[in-house]
Amino acid sequence: MKRGLALFLTALLAALTLTACGGAGGSGSSSAAADSADSEYFYNETPPADGGQWGWDYEALTDAPSGSGSEDDSGSTENRLLHAKMVYTANVEAETMDFDACAASLEALVESLGGYLEYASTGSYGNGSRSGSYTARIPASRFRDFLRAVGEIGHVTSQEIRSDNISEMYYDTESRLTTQRTKMERLQALLARAENMEDIITLESAIAETELEIEQLTGSLRHYDSLVDFSTVELRIREVIRLSTVEETPPTFASRLGNAFSGGWDNFLTFLEGLAIFLAYSWPGLVVLALILLLLLRASKRRTDGTEKGFFQRKKTVKNPDDKQPKD
């Protein structure tokens, strides 16, 4: 009995090692591996010729394939290259002079393309302007269409696009999942024929661990599918008084000088607007500060008149004429 249990534990260790190797490889399968997955389990009803014990053939558990790769088509390397798993993301910053209309157009655009808003947040500044941050999930096939349409509902100031190929991680996870499912089928077949209580307990423990691994791998694949099927776009929209423009360099010095004067005047007007808004918000504090300075100036003036001495005025000493200087 001890020898049979030792053989069983050795077989389980070999199966777990094979599972790790299959997950690290992440490559396609062959017809021979598929045939080995259908191998039969049997019970030795007669003693072996070498006089050893008879019982369950645990060595069949080590025949698990190293991984079959993608389940669609034939799972070959060529098909994987043709069906790469790409994840598209973008970061967009835009301006608008009508925030309400732009936000409504954005929501309608996302819905019309079959996507959804995963996150939305709006806020306002002290000058009354507003801004919004959005995370939009758009079908990968409409990713470019969405980016073009965003430029029509708002003034895009910056845009960053990124594409990541996760084919290796995806097919590696898929391969490990296939291996774990094959292992589960074989463990369940062994459990159905087991009669020894120790073997039953060991098999049930191995089945529980395999089920947990299958659940985790299945969740990872669903996450990857979500990233591949729906691209992610991060948007930030600001409400402004005037839209920023990108001007080409004027060909002549006079044109450049005129644009410089025009730009300087616009900046000066913007500064005055900001200063007026600042004074409107800060006038109570400025009035209090002015009163304090006025009181300090009056107190300083009184000290410099009459007998009072100023703060920085040096006090003069009056000499007594009766005082005589000591002789040498």
Tab-separated table of N, CA and C in Angstrom, residues 160-240:
chain	number	residue	atom	x	y	z
A	160	GLU	N	-2.944	60.793	-27.844
A	160	GLU	CA	-1.917	59.744	-27.741
A	160	GLU	C	-2.582	58.387	-27.943
A	161	ILE	N	-2.057	57.604	-28.880
A	161	ILE	CA	-2.626	56.297	-29.210
A	161	ILE	C	-1.563	55.226	-28.934
A	162	ARG	N	-2.023	54.106	-28.364
A	162	ARG	CA	-1.105	53.000	-28.059
A	162	ARG	C	-1.777	51.679	-28.384
A	163	SER	N	-0.990	50.753	-28.934
A	163	SER	CA	-1.489	49.407	-29.219
A	163	SER	C	-0.519	48.389	-28.633
A	164	ASP	N	-1.056	47.419	-27.897
A	164	ASP	CA	-0.253	46.378	-27.255
A	164	ASP	C	-0.687	45.004	-27.769
A	165	ASN	N	0.291	44.195	-28.096
A	165	ASN	CA	0.034	42.828	-28.553
A	165	ASN	C	0.166	41.883	-27.357
A	166	ILE	N	-0.963	41.324	-26.921
A	166	ILE	CA	-0.963	40.425	-25.762
A	166	ILE	C	-1.154	38.971	-26.194
A	167	SER	N	-0.823	38.682	-27.452
A	167	SER	CA	-1.042	37.325	-27.963
A	167	SER	C	-0.290	36.285	-27.141
A	168	GLU	N	0.933	36.590	-26.755
A	168	GLU	CA	1.730	35.604	-26.010
A	168	GLU	C	1.083	35.276	-24.669
A	169	MET	N	0.674	36.312	-23.927
A	169	MET	CA	0.021	36.071	-22.636
A	169	MET	C	-1.317	35.364	-22.824
A	170	TYR	N	-2.060	35.764	-23.853
A	170	TYR	CA	-3.387	35.191	-24.068
A	170	TYR	C	-3.286	33.698	-24.383
A	171	TYR	N	-2.457	33.349	-25.357
A	171	TYR	CA	-2.371	31.952	-25.757
A	171	TYR	C	-1.658	31.098	-24.716
A	172	ASP	N	-0.753	31.690	-23.945
A	172	ASP	CA	-0.140	30.957	-22.843
A	172	ASP	C	-1.196	30.588	-21.809
A	173	THR	N	-2.059	31.543	-21.449
A	173	THR	CA	-3.138	31.274	-20.492
A	173	THR	C	-4.114	30.249	-21.058
A	174	GLU	N	-4.441	30.354	-22.337
A	174	GLU	CA	-5.351	29.408	-22.960
A	174	GLU	C	-4.766	28.000	-22.976
A	175	SER	N	-3.462	27.910	-23.219
A	175	SER	CA	-2.801	26.603	-23.219
A	175	SER	C	-2.820	25.970	-21.830
A	176	ARG	N	-2.533	26.775	-20.813
A	176	ARG	CA	-2.564	26.249	-19.444
A	176	ARG	C	-3.966	25.817	-19.050
A	177	LEU	N	-4.975	26.562	-19.507
A	177	LEU	CA	-6.353	26.188	-19.201
A	177	LEU	C	-6.715	24.850	-19.840
A	178	THR	N	-6.292	24.636	-21.073
A	178	THR	CA	-6.555	23.356	-21.740
A	178	THR	C	-5.893	22.201	-21.000
A	179	THR	N	-4.665	22.419	-20.537
A	179	THR	CA	-3.958	21.381	-19.793
A	179	THR	C	-4.665	21.063	-18.475
A	180	GLN	N	-5.119	22.091	-17.784
A	180	GLN	CA	-5.802	21.873	-16.512
A	180	GLN	C	-7.138	21.159	-16.706
A	181	ARG	N	-7.837	21.450	-17.769
A	181	ARG	CA	-9.104	20.766	-18.034
A	181	ARG	C	-8.875	19.287	-18.342
A	182	THR	N	-7.813	19.004	-19.105
A	182	THR	CA	-7.471	17.605	-19.369
A	182	THR	C	-7.094	16.879	-18.086
A	183	LYS	N	-6.338	17.548	-17.241
A	183	LYS	CA	-5.962	16.965	-15.964
A	183	LYS	C	-7.193	16.704	-15.100
A	184	MET	N	-8.167	17.625	-15.124
A	184	MET	CA	-9.384	17.452	-14.357
A	184	MET	C	-10.154	16.210	-14.815
A	185	GLU	N	-10.270	16.026	-16.115
A	185	GLU	CA	-10.982	14.855	-16.629
A	185	GLU	C	-10.320	13.560	-16.158
A	186	ARG	N	-9.021	13.513	-16.160
A	186	ARG	CA	-8.321	12.299	-15.760
A	186	ARG	C	-8.416	12.058	-14.254
A	187	LEU	N	-8.347	13.139	-13.482
A	187	LEU	CA	-8.505	12.976	-12.036
A	187	LEU	C	-9.905	12.476	-11.691
A	188	GLN	N	-10.919	12.992	-12.375
A	188	GLN	CA	-12.281	12.547	-12.124
A	188	GLN	C	-12.470	11.087	-12.528
A	189	ALA	N	-11.813	10.674	-13.625
A	189	ALA	CA	-11.898	9.275	-14.032
A	189	ALA	C	-11.232	8.359	-13.011
A	190	LEU	N	-10.107	8.785	-12.486
A	190	LEU	CA	-9.434	7.990	-11.451
A	190	LEU	C	-10.270	7.930	-10.179
A	191	LEU	N	-10.909	9.049	-9.823
A	191	LEU	CA	-11.718	9.081	-8.611
A	191	LEU	C	-12.925	8.158	-8.729
A	192	ALA	N	-13.477	8.037	-9.924
A	192	ALA	CA	-14.641	7.169	-10.114
A	192	ALA	C	-14.290	5.695	-9.915
A	193	ARG	N	-13.040	5.328	-10.104
A	193	ARG	CA	-12.637	3.926	-9.977
A	193	ARG	C	-11.875	3.642	-8.680
A	194	ALA	N	-11.623	4.691	-7.895
A	194	ALA	CA	-10.836	4.504	-6.676
A	194	ALA	C	-11.673	3.819	-5.601
A	195	GLU	N	-11.022	2.957	-4.815
A	195	GLU	CA	-11.684	2.245	-3.721
A	195	GLU	C	-10.971	2.477	-2.394
A	196	ASN	N	-9.686	2.762	-2.452
A	196	ASN	CA	-8.918	2.999	-1.229
A	196	ASN	C	-9.191	4.417	-0.726
A	197	MET	N	-9.454	4.561	0.590
A	197	MET	CA	-9.813	5.853	1.152
A	197	MET	C	-8.679	6.861	1.027
A	198	GLU	N	-7.450	6.428	1.220
A	198	GLU	CA	-6.330	7.346	1.090
A	198	GLU	C	-6.237	7.905	-0.325
A	199	ASP	N	-6.435	7.028	-1.318
A	199	ASP	CA	-6.398	7.478	-2.712
A	199	ASP	C	-7.540	8.440	-3.001
A	200	ILE	N	-8.714	8.168	-2.447
A	200	ILE	CA	-9.869	9.049	-2.673
A	200	ILE	C	-9.609	10.437	-2.110
A	201	ILE	N	-9.063	10.496	-0.894
A	201	ILE	CA	-8.785	11.795	-0.272
A	201	ILE	C	-7.744	12.571	-1.069
A	202	THR	N	-6.701	11.882	-1.513
A	202	THR	CA	-5.656	12.543	-2.297
A	202	THR	C	-6.197	13.051	-3.622
A	203	LEU	N	-7.029	12.227	-4.285
A	203	LEU	CA	-7.609	12.643	-5.559
A	203	LEU	C	-8.550	13.835	-5.391
A	204	GLU	N	-9.364	13.826	-4.350
A	204	GLU	CA	-10.275	14.947	-4.125
A	204	GLU	C	-9.499	16.236	-3.849
A	205	SER	N	-8.403	16.168	-3.133
A	205	SER	CA	-7.586	17.351	-2.890
A	205	SER	C	-6.984	17.881	-4.190
A	206	ALA	N	-6.497	16.962	-5.032
A	206	ALA	CA	-5.941	17.383	-6.322
A	206	ALA	C	-7.013	17.984	-7.211
A	207	ILE	N	-8.232	17.452	-7.174
A	207	ILE	CA	-9.337	17.989	-7.982
A	207	ILE	C	-9.695	19.401	-7.522
A	208	ALA	N	-9.710	19.626	-6.198
A	208	ALA	CA	-10.035	20.958	-5.678
A	208	ALA	C	-8.995	21.990	-6.127
A	209	GLU	N	-7.719	21.619	-6.094
A	209	GLU	CA	-6.674	22.539	-6.545
A	209	GLU	C	-6.789	22.808	-8.040
A	210	THR	N	-7.121	21.787	-8.793
A	210	THR	CA	-7.265	21.968	-10.238
A	210	THR	C	-8.466	22.842	-10.572
A	211	GLU	N	-9.557	22.691	-9.847
A	211	GLU	CA	-10.732	23.540	-10.074
A	211	GLU	C	-10.397	25.009	-9.812
A	212	LEU	N	-9.652	25.278	-8.756
A	212	LEU	CA	-9.270	26.650	-8.460
A	212	LEU	C	-8.397	27.227	-9.566
A	213	GLU	N	-7.480	26.435	-10.064
A	213	GLU	CA	-6.607	26.892	-11.150
A	213	GLU	C	-7.422	27.165	-12.415
A	214	ILE	N	-8.395	26.313	-12.704
A	214	ILE	CA	-9.242	26.516	-13.881
A	214	ILE	C	-10.049	27.803	-13.749
A	215	GLU	N	-10.580	28.081	-12.579
A	215	GLU	CA	-11.350	29.309	-12.371
A	215	GLU	C	-10.478	30.546	-12.560
A	216	GLN	N	-9.274	30.519	-12.038
A	216	GLN	CA	-8.386	31.666	-12.185
A	216	GLN	C	-7.990	31.891	-13.639
A	217	LEU	N	-7.665	30.839	-14.346
A	217	LEU	CA	-7.291	30.970	-15.752
A	217	LEU	C	-8.469	31.420	-16.604
A	218	THR	N	-9.664	30.911	-16.291
A	218	THR	CA	-10.853	31.344	-17.026
A	218	THR	C	-11.117	32.829	-16.813
A	219	GLY	N	-10.947	33.301	-15.582
A	219	GLY	CA	-11.118	34.727	-15.310
A	219	GLY	C	-10.100	35.584	-16.052
A	220	SER	N	-8.857	35.108	-16.143
A	220	SER	CA	-7.836	35.851	-16.880
A	220	SER	C	-8.189	35.952	-18.353
A	221	LEU	N	-8.675	34.866	-18.934
A	221	LEU	CA	-9.062	34.900	-20.348
A	221	LEU	C	-10.227	35.861	-20.586
A	222	ARG	N	-11.182	35.872	-19.682
A	222	ARG	CA	-12.299	36.809	-19.836
A	222	ARG	C	-11.808	38.257	-19.760
A	223	HIS	N	-10.860	38.522	-18.882
A	223	HIS	CA	-10.307	39.873	-18.787
A	223	HIS	C	-9.586	40.249	-20.076
A	224	TYR	N	-8.788	39.333	-20.611
A	224	TYR	CA	-8.096	39.603	-21.870
A	224	TYR	C	-9.094	39.826	-23.012
A	225	ASP	N	-10.143	39.019	-23.047
A	225	ASP	CA	-11.159	39.184	-24.101
A	225	ASP	C	-11.817	40.557	-24.002
A	226	SER	N	-12.061	41.024	-22.785
A	226	SER	CA	-12.665	42.342	-22.613
A	226	SER	C	-11.741	43.444	-23.123
A	227	LEU	N	-10.445	43.320	-22.866
A	227	LEU	CA	-9.497	44.321	-23.333
A	227	LEU	C	-9.365	44.299	-24.853
A	228	VAL	N	-9.425	43.121	-25.437
A	228	VAL	CA	-9.268	42.998	-26.889
A	228	VAL	C	-10.527	43.462	-27.614
A	229	ASP	N	-11.682	43.079	-27.133
A	229	ASP	CA	-12.936	43.404	-27.820
A	229	ASP	C	-13.293	44.880	-27.707
A	230	PHE	N	-12.968	45.520	-26.578
A	230	PHE	CA	-13.329	46.916	-26.367
A	230	PHE	C	-12.060	47.719	-26.067
A	231	SER	N	-11.773	48.690	-26.919
A	231	SER	CA	-10.648	49.589	-26.681
A	231	SER	C	-10.996	50.589	-25.581
A	232	THR	N	-9.978	51.172	-24.971
A	232	THR	CA	-10.154	52.109	-23.868
A	232	THR	C	-9.651	53.488	-24.280
A	233	VAL	N	-10.514	54.502	-24.103
A	233	VAL	CA	-10.158	55.881	-24.452
A	233	VAL	C	-10.373	56.757	-23.226
A	234	GLU	N	-9.303	57.408	-22.779
A	234	GLU	CA	-9.372	58.362	-21.677
A	234	GLU	C	-9.497	59.771	-22.261
A	235	LEU	N	-10.568	60.483	-21.888
A	235	LEU	CA	-10.809	61.820	-22.416
A	235	LEU	C	-10.859	62.845	-21.287
A	236	ARG	N	-10.355	64.036	-21.590
A	236	ARG	CA	-10.462	65.168	-20.671
A	236	ARG	C	-10.894	66.378	-21.488
A	237	ILE	N	-12.050	66.934	-21.141
A	237	ILE	CA	-12.628	68.056	-21.880
A	237	ILE	C	-12.656	69.274	-20.971
A	238	ARG	N	-12.136	70.421	-21.462
A	238	ARG	CA	-12.122	71.669	-20.704
A	238	ARG	C	-12.973	72.710	-21.421
A	239	GLU	N	-13.691	73.480	-20.639
A	239	GLU	CA	-14.471	74.588	-21.182
A	239	GLU	C	-13.621	75.855	-21.150
A	240	VAL	N	-13.502	76.536	-22.292
A	240	VAL	CA	-12.657	77.714	-22.408
A	240	VAL	C	-13.457	78.844	-23.051
